[in-house]
Coordinates of C-alpha atoms and ligand atoms in Angstrom, one line a residue:
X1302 CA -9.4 38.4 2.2
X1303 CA -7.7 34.7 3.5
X1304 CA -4.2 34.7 2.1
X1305 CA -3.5 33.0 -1.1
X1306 CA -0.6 30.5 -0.9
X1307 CA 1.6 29.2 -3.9
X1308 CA 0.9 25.7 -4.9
X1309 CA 4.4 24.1 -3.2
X1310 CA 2.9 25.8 0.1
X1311 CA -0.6 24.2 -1.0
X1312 CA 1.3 20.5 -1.6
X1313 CA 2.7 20.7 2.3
X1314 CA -0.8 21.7 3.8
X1315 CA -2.4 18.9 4.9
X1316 CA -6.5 18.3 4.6
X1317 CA -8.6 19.8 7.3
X1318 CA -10.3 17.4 9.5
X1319 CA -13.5 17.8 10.4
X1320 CA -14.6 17.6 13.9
X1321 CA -17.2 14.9 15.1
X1322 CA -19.1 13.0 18.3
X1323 CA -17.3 11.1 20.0
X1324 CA -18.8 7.1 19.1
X1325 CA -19.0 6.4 22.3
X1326 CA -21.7 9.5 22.9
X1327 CA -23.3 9.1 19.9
X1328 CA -24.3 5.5 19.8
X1329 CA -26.8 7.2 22.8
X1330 CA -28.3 9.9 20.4
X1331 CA -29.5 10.4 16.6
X1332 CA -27.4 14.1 16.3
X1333 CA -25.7 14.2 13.2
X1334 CA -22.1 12.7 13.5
X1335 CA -20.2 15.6 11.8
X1336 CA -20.4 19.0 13.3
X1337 CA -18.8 20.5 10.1
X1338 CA -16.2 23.1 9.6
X1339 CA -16.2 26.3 11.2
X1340 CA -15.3 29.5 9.1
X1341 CA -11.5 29.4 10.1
X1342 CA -11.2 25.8 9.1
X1343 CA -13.1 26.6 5.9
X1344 CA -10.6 29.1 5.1
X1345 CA -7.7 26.9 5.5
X1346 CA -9.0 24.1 3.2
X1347 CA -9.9 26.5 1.0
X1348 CA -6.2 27.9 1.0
X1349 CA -5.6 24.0 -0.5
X1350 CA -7.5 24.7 -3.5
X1351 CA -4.9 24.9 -6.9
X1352 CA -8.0 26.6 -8.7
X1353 CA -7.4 24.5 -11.9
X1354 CA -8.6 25.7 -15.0
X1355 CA -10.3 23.4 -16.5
X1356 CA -11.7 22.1 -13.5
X1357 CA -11.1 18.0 -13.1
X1358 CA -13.8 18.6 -10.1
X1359 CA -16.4 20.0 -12.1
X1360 CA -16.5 17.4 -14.9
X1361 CA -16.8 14.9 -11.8
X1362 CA -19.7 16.7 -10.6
X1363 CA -23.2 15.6 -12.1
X1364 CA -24.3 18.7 -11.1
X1365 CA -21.6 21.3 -12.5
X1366 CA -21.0 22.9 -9.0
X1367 CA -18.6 25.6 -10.0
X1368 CA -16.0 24.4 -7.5
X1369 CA -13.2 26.6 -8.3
X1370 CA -15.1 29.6 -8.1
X1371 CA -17.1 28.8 -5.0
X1372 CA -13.6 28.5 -3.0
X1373 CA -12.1 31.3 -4.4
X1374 CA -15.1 33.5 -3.2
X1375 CA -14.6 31.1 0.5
X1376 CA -11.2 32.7 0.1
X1377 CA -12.3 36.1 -0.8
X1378 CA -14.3 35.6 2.9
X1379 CA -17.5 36.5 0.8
X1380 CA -19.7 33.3 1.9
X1381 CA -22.8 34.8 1.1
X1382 CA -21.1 35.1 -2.8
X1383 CA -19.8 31.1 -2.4
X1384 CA -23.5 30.2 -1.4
X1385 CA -24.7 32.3 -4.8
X1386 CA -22.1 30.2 -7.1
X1387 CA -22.8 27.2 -5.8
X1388 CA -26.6 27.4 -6.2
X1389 CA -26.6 28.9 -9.7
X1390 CA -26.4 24.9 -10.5
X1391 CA -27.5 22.9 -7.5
X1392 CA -30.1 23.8 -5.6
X1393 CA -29.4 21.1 -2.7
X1394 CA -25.7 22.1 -1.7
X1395 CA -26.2 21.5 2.2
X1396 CA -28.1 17.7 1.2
X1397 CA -24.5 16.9 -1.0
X1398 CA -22.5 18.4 1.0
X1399 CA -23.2 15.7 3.5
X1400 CA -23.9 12.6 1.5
X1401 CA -22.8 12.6 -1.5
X1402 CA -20.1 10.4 -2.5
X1403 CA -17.6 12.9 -2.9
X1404 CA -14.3 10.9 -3.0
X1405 CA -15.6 8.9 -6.3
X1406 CA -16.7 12.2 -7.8
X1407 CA -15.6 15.4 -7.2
X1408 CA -12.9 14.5 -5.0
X1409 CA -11.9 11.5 -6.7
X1410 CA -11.2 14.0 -9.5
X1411 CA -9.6 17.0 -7.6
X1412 CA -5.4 17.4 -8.9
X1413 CA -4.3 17.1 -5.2
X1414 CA -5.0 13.1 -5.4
X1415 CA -1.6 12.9 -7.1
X1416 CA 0.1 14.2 -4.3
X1417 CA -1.8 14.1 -1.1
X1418 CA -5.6 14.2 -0.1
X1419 CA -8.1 16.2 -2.5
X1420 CA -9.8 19.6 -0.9
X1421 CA -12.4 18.4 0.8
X1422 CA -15.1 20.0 -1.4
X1423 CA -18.2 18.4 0.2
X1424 CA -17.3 19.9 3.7
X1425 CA -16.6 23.2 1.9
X1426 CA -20.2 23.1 0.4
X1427 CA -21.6 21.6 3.5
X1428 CA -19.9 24.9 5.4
X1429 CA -21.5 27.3 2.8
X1430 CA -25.1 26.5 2.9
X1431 CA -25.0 26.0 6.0
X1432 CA -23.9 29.2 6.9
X1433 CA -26.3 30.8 4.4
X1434 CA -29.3 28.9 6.0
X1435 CA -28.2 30.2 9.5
X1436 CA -28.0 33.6 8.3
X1437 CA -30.8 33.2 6.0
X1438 CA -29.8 34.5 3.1
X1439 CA -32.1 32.6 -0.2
X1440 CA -32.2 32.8 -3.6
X1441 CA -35.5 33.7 -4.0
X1442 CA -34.8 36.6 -6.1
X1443 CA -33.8 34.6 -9.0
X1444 CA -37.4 33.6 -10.4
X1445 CA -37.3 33.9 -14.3
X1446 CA -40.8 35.6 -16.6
X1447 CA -43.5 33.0 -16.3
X1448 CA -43.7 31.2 -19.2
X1449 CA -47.4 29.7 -19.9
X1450 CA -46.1 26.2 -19.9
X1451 CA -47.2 23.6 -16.9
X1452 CA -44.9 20.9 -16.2
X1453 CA -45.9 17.6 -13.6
X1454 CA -43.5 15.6 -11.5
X1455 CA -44.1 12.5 -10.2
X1456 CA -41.4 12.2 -6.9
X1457 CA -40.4 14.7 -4.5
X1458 CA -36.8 12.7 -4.0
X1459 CA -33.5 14.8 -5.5
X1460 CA -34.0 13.8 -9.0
X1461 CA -37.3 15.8 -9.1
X1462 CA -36.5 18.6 -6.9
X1463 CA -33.6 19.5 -8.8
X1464 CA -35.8 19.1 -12.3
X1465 CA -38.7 21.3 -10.3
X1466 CA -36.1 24.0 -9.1
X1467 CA -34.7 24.1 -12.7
X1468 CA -37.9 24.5 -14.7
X1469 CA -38.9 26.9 -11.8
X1470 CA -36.0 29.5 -12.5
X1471 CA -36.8 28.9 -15.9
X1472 CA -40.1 30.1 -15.3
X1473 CA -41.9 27.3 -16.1
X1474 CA -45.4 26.6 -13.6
X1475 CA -44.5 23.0 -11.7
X1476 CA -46.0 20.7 -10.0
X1477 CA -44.3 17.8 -7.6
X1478 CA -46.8 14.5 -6.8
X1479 CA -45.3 13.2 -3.9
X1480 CA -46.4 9.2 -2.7
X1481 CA -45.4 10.4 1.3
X1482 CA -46.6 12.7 3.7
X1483 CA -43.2 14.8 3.0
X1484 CA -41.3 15.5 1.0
X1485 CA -37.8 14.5 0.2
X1486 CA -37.5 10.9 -0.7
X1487 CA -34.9 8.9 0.2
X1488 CA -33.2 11.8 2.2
X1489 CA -36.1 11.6 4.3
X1490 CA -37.4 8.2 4.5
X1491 CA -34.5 6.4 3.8
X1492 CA -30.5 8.3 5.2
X1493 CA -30.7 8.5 9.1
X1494 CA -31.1 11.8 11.3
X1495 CA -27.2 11.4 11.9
X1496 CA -26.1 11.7 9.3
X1497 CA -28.8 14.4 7.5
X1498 CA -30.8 15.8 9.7
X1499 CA -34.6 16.4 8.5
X1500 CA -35.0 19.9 9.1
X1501 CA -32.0 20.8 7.0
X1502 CA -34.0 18.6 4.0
X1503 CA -37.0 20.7 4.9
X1504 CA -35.2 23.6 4.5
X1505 CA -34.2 23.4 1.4
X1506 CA -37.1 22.0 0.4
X1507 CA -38.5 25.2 1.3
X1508 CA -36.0 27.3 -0.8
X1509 CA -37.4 25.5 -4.2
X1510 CA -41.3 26.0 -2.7
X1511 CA -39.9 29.8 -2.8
X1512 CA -38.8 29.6 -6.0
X1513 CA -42.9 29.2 -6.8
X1514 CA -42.8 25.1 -7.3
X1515 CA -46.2 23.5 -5.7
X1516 CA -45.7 20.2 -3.8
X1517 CA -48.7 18.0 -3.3
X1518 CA -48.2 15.4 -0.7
X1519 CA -50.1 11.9 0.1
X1520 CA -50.4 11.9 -3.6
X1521 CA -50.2 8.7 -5.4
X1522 CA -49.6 8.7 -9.4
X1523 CA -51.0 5.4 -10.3
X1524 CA -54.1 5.2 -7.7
X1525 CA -55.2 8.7 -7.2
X1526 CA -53.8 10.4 -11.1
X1527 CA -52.5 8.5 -14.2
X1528 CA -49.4 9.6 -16.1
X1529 CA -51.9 9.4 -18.4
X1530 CA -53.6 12.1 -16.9
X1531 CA -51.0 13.7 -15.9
X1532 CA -49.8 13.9 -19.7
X1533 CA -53.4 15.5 -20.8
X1534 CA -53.3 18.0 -18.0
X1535 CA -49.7 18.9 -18.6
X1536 CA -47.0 20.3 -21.3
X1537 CA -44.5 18.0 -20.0
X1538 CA -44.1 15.0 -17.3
X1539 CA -40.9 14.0 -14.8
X1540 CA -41.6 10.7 -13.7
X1541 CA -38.7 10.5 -10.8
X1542 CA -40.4 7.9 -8.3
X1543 CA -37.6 6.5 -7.4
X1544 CA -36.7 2.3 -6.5
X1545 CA -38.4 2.1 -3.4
X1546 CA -39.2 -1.8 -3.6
X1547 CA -37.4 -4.0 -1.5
X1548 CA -35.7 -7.1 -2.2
X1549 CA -35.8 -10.4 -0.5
X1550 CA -33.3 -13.4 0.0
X1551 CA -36.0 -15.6 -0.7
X1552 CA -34.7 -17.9 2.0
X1553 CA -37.0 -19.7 4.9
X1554 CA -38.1 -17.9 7.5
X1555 CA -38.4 -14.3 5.9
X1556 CA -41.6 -14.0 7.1
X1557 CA -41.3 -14.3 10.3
X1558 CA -42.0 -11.4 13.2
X1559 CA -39.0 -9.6 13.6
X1560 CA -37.7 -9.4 10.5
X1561 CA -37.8 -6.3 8.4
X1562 CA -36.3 -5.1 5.5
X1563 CA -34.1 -2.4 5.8
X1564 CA -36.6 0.3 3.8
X1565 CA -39.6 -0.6 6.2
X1566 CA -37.1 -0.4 9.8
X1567 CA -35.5 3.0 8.5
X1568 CA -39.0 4.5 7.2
X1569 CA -40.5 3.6 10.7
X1570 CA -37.1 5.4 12.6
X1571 CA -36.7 8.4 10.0
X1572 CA -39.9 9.7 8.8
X1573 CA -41.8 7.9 11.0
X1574 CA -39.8 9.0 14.0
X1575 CA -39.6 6.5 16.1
X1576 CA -36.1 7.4 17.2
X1577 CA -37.7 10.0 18.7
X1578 CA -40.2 8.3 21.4
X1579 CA -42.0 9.3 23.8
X1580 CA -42.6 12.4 21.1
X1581 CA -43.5 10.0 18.3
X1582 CA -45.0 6.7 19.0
X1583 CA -44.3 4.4 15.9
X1584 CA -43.5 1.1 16.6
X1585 CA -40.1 -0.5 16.0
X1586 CA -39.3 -4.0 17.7
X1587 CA -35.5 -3.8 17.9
X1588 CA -34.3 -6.3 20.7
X1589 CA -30.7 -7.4 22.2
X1590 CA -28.7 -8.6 18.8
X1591 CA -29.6 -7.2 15.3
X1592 CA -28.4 -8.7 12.2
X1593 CA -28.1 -6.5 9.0
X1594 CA -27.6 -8.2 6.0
X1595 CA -26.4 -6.7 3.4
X1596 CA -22.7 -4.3 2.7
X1597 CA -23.8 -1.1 1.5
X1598 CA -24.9 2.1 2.9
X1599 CA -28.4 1.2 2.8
X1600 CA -27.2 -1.5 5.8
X1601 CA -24.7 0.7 7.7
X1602 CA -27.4 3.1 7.8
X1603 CA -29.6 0.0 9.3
X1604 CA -27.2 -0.8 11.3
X1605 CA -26.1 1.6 13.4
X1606 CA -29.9 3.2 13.7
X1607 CA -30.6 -0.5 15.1
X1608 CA -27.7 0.3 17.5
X1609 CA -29.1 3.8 18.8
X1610 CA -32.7 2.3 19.3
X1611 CA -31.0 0.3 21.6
X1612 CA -29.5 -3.3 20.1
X1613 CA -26.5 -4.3 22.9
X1614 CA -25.0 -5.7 19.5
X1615 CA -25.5 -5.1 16.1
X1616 CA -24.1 -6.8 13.5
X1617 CA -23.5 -6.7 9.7
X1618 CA -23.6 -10.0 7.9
X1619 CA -21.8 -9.6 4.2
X1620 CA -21.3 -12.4 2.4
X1621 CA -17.8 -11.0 0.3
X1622 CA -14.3 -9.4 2.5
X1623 CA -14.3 -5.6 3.6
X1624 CA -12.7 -4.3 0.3
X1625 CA -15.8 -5.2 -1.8
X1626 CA -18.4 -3.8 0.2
X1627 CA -20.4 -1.0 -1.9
X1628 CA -20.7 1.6 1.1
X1629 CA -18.8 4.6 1.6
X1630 CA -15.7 4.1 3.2
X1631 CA -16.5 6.8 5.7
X1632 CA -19.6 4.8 6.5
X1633 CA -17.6 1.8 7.4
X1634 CA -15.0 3.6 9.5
X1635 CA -18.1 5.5 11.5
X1636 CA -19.8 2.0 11.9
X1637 CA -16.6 0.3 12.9
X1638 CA -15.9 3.2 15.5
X1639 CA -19.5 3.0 16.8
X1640 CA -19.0 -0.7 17.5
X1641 CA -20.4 -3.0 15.1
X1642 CA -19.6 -6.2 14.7
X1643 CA -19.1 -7.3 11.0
X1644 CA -19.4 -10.8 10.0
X1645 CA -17.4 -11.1 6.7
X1646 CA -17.6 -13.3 3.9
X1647 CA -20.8 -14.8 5.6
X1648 CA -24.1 -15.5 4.4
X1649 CA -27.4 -16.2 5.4
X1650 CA -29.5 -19.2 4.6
X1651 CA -32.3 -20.0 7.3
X1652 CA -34.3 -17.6 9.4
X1653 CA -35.3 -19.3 12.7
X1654 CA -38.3 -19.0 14.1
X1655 CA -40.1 -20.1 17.8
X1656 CA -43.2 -20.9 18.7
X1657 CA -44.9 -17.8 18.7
X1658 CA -43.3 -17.1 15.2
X1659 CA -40.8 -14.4 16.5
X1660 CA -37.3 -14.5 15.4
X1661 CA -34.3 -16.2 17.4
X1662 CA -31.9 -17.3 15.4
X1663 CA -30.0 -16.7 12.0
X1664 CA -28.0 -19.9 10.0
X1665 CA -25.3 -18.7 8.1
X1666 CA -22.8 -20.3 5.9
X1667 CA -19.0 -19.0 5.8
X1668 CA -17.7 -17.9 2.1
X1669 CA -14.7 -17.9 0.3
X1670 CA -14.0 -16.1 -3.1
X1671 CA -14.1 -17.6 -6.3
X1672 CA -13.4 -15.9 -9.7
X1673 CA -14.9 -12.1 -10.5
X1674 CA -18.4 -12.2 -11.7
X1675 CA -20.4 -10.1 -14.0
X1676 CA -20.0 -7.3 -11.9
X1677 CA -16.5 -7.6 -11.3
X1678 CA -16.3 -8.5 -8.0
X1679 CA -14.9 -11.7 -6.8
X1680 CA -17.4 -14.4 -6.6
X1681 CA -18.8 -15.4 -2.9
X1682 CA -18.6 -19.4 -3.2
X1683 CA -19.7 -21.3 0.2
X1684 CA -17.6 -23.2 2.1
X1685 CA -19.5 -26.6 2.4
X1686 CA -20.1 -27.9 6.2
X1687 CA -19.0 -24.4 7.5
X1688 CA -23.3 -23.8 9.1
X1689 CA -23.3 -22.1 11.9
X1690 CA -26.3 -20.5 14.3
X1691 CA -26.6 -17.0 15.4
X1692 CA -29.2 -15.8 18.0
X1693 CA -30.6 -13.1 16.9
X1694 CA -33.3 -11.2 18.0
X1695 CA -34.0 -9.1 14.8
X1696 CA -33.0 -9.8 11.1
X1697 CA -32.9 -6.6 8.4
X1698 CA -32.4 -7.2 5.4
X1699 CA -30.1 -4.5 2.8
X1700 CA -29.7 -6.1 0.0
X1701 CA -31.5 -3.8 -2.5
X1702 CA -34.1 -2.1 -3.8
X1703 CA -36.4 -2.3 -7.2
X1704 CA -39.0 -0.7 -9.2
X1705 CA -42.3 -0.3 -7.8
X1706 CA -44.6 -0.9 -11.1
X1707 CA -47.5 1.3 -9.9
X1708 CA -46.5 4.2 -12.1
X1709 CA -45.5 2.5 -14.8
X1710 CA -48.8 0.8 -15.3
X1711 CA -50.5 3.9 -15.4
X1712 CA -48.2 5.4 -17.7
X1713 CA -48.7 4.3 -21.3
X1714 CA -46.5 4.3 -24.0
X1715 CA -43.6 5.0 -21.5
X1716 CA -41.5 1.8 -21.9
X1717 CA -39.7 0.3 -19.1
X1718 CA -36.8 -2.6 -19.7
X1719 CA -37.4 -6.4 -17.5
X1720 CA -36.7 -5.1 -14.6
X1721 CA -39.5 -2.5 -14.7
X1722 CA -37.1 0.6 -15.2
X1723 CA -38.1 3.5 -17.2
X1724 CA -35.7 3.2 -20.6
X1725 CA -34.6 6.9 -20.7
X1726 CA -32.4 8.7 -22.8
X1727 CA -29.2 9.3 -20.6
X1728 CA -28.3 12.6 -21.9
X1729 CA -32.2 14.0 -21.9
X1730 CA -34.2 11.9 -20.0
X1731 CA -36.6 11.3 -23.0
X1732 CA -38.4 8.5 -22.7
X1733 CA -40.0 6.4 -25.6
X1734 CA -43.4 9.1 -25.1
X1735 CA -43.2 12.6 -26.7
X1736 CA -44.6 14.3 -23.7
X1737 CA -42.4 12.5 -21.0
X1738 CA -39.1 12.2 -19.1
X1739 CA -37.9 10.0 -16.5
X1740 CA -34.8 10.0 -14.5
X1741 CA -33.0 9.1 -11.2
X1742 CA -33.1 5.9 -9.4
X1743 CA -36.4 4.8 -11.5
X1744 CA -34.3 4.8 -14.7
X1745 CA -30.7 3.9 -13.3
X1746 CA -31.8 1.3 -10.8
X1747 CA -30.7 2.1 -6.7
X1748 CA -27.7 5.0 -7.3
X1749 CA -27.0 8.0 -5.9
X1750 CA -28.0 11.7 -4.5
X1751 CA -25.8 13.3 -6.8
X1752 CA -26.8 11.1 -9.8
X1753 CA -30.1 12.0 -9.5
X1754 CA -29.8 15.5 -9.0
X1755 CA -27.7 15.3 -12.7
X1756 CA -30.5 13.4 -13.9
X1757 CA -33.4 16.2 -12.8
X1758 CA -31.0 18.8 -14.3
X1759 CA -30.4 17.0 -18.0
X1760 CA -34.2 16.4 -18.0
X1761 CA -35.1 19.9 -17.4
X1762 CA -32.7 21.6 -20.0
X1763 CA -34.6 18.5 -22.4
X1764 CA -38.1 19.9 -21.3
X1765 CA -36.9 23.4 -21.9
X1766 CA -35.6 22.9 -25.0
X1767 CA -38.4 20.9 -25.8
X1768 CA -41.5 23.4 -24.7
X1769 CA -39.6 26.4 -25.7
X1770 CA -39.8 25.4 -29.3
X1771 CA -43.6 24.1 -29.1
Ligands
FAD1841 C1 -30.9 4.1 3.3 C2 -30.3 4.8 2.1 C3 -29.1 5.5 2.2 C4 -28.6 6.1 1.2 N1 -27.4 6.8 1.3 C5 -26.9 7.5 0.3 C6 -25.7 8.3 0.5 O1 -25.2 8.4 1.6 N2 -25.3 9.0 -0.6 C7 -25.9 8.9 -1.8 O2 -25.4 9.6 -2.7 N3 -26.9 8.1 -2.0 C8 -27.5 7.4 -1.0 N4 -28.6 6.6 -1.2 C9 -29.1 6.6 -2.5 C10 -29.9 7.9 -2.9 O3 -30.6 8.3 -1.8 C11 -30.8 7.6 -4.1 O4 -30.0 7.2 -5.2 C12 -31.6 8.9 -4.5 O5 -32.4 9.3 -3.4 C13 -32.5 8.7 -5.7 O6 -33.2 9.8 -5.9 P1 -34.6 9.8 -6.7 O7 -35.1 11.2 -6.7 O8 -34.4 9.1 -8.0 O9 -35.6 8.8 -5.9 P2 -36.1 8.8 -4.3 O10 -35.2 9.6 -3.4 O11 -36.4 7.4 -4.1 O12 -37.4 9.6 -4.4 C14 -38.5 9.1 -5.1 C15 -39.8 9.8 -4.6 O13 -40.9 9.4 -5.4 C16 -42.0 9.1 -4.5 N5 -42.9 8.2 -5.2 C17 -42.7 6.9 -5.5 N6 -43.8 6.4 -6.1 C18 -44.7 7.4 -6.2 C19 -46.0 7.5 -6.8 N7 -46.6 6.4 -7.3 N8 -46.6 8.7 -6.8 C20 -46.0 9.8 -6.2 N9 -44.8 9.7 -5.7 C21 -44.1 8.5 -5.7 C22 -41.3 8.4 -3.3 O14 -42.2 8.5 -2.2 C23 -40.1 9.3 -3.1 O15 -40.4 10.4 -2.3 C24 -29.2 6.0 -0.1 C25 -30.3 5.3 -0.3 C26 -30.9 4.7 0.8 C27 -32.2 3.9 0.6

C-alpha cells in the first residue's frame, strides 16, 4: 500500500513527467514517442490525486471512467483491481490513454488546475492497461446471459467498438461491418505508429472479439449489404462509419502528382505500412520538402510521418497564428521538438506543376487577422501583394474531413442534415428510423476518440432499453 499524503502535501507535489525519445532519435524511427510511466512513477502521480467526491473528472469523461476509484486502487498497488474499474465503463483504456484529449476533458476538469497541474489521468490509464495487457489479465469473464436479440454495426472505429463491447456484456449477439481490412478506424488508418502503435489497437480489439462480438472485415454497407438489409436481418442497427471523406482547397493544381491528402498519405504509411519497407511495399512518394496544410492533428500527424519517411524538411502551412491552431498542444510541442518548420498565418493559393505534371512548387499568400468569425476564431484576411513561392516537392493537404454518402443512400428513412450527417438524438443516438442509431464522427462531423466512444456507449444503453422492452 503507497502512502497516502494530505492534500497541502498533494498541492507541493509537482506532476510526474513522463519519459520520452529523444527528437532527434525518433525523427529516424516510427516507435511511439512516449514510453509511459513505470509503476513507481504511477504511484507518485497517483499520490497527487485529492479523490474528490463528486468527481469534476468523471463528469468530463464521455465515457464515465471511474477516476477516483481507479487511482485509489493504483494506490492500494492493486493494478490488476485499477485495470477492472476502469473497464467496467471503457473498454479501450490503453487507446485513451494515449490520444485522447485529456487536458480539455478529464484533466481540464481535475481540482488541481486551480492550483497547479491536474493528475495526469491519461498516463495513469495508459500505465494500467498497459500493465494488464503485459500480464494479460482480460475481462473475459464478464459476458452477461444471452439474450435472443441480434444487433448490426456498421464501423469498426471507437464509436462502434465501444457500442459492440456494450451490447456484448449486455448479452446481446453483435455484429461489426467493417469497410477495411482491419479493424479500428481512425486509430488504425488514420493516428501514426508513434504515437499508437497498431498492435496495442489489435489488442484490444481482441478483448471485445472475446467478449463474443463478430467482426467482418472488407465489408462494405452500401455495396455489398444495405442498412436496409441490415435493418430486416437485425433487431437493432449502429451506423458508426465515421467522416472519412477528404476535403479539398479547391485551388489550381490539386491534381497534380505529388499531392495527396492527408487521409490517403497516412492510410498508405499506417495501415498500409509503408513506414515499414522493405517488409511492406506500399508506395509513398515523399521527396526533399513537404508541405502540410492544414493546423490540426490530422496535419501534425502528416507532418512529422512525412518527416520519418524521410522529408529533409517538413513544413506546416496554417493560415491563422499558433494560438488558434485546433491540435493538441502536446502535438505542437512534439512537432516543434522534432523540427518542423511552421509557416504561420500563411495560405495556399496555387499548386505548381512541371512538365511531367509532378509537383515543385507551392504559392502562398501571408495573412493577417480580421474580426472573429462564426467559429470564434479570428478571421485570416490576406495581405494583398504579400505572393510568395515555395519549392516543394510534396503538398498534403489537412484541412478536413466529411461524410462519405455511401451508407446513407442505402439507409432509408435515416435522415442526414446538408452536409450528409446522420441527425441523431445526442443523448440516445436515435435516429429519425425506429430500428436505427447512429453516432460518432458520422453524426458530430470530424471529433474525437473519446467522443465517440461516449457516443457508442449512449447508443447502446438506447438499444438496450429499447430491445429489452420489445
Ligand atoms: C489522422 C487523425 C488523427 C487523429 N488524432 C486524434 C487524437 O489524437 N485524439 C482524438 O481524440 N481524436 C483524434 N482524431 C479523431 C478521432 O480519431 C475520430 O474522431 C474518431 O476515430 C471517430 O470515431 P468513429 O468511430 O466515429 O469513426 P472512425 O474512427 O472513422 O471509424 C469509422 C469506421 O467505419 C468504417 N466504414 C466507413 N464506411 C463504411 C461502410 N460503408 N461499410 C462498413 N464500414 C465502413 C471505416 O472504415 C472506419 O473503420 C484523429 C483523426 C485523424 C483522421
Amino acid at each position: 500500500m503507497a502512502e497516502r499524503l494530505r492534500p497541502a502535501e498533494k498541492f507541493k507535489r509537482d506532476r510526474v513527467p513522463m519519459k520520452e525519445q529523444d527528437p532527434k532519435e525518433r525523427i529516424k524511427n516510427f516507435d511511439e514517442v512516449p514510453f509511459g510511466y513505470s509503476f513507481e512513477e504511477a504511484i507518485k502521480e497517483a499520490q497527487r490525486c485529492l479523490q474528490c467526491n463528486p468527481a469534476p473528472c468523471v463528469e468530463g469523461c464521455p465515457a464515465d471512467v471511474h477516476v477516483p476509484q481507479f487511482i485509489d486502487k493504483i494506490l492500494d498497488e492493486d493494478v490488476e483491481a485499477a485495470f477492472r474499474e476502469i473497464k467496467i465503463t471503457n473498454a479501450l483504456p490503453a487507446v485513451c490513454g494515449r490520444v485522447c484529449p485529456q487536458e480539455e476533458q478529464c484533466e481540464g476538469a481535475c481540482v488541481m488546475n486551480k492550483k497547479g497541474k491536474p493528475i495526469a489521468i491519461g498516463r495513469l490509464e495508459r500505465f494500467v492497461a498497459d500493465w494488464a495487457r503485459e500480464k494479460g489479465i482480460t475481462d473475459e469473464d464478464v459476458r452477461a446471459e444471452k439474450t435472443n436479440k441480434k444487433v448490426a454495426i456498421v464501423g469498426s472505429g471507437p464509436a462502434g467498438l465501444a457500442c459492440a463491447a456494450d451490447l456484448a456484456k449486455l448479452g446481446y449477439d453483435v455484429t461489426i461491418f467493417e469497410a477495411l481490412h482491419k479493424p479500428g478506424g481512425v486509430l488504425v488508418y488514420g493516428i501514426p505508429e508513434f504515437r499508437l502503435p497498431k498492435a496495442i489497437v489489435q489488442y484490444e480489439v481482441d478483448q471485445i472479439k472475446k467478449l463474443g462480438v463478430k467482426i467482418l472485415t472488407d465489408y462494405v454497407i452500401g455495396y455489398i449489404k444495405t442498412v436496409d438489409e441490415l435493418v430486416e436481418e437485425y433487431d437493432a442497427v449502429f451506423l458508426a462509419n465515421g467522416a472519412g471523406a477528404p476535403s479539398f482547397l479547391g485551388i489550381p493544381g490539386e491534381n497534380l502528382n505529388g499531392v495527396y491528402s492527408a487521409s490517403e498519405f497516412l492510410t498508405r504509411s499506417n495501415l498500409m505500412r509503408a513506414f515499414d519497407f522493405p517488409n511492406y511495399d506500399t508506395p509513398i512518394n515523399v521527396g526533399k520538402r513537404v508541405v502540410v496544410i492544414g493546423g490540426g492533428n490530422v496535419a501534425m500527424d502528416a507532418v512529422r510521418t512525412a518527416k520519418r519517411l524521410g522529408a529533409e524538411e517538413a513544413i506546416i502551412v496554417y493560415r491563422r497564428s499558433r494560438a488558434e491552431m485546433p491540435a493538441r498542444a502536446e502535438e505542437i510541442e512534439h512537432a516543434e521538438a522534432e523540427g518542423i518548420r511552421f509557416e504561420l498565418l500563411t495560405n495556399p493559393v496555387r499548386v505548381i506543376g512541371d512538365e511531367n505534371g509532378n509537383v515543385k512548387g507551392l504559392e502562398c499568400v501571408r495573412m493577417e487577422l480580421g474580426e472573429p468569425d462564426e467559429s470564434g476564431r479570428r478571421r485570416p484576411v490576406p495581405i494583398e501583394g504579400s505572393n510568395f513561392v515555395m519549392d516543394v516537392d510534396n503538398v498534403i493537404i489537412a484541412i478536413g474531413q466529411n461524410a462519405n454518402p455511401i451508407v446513407a443512400r442505402s439507409a432509408t428513412g435515416v435522415e442526414t442534415n446538408k452536409w450528409g450527417y446522420f441527425i441523431a438524438d445526442e443523448e440516445t443516438g436515435k435516429t429519425t428510423h425506429p430500428k436505427v442509431w447512429a453516432g460518432g464522427d458520422i453524426v458530430t462531423g470530424a471529433a474525437t476518440v473519446i467522443l465517440a466512444v461516449g457516443a457508442g456507449k449512449k447508443a447502446a444503453k438506447s438499444i438496450h432499453e429499447t430491445l429489452s422492452k420489445a
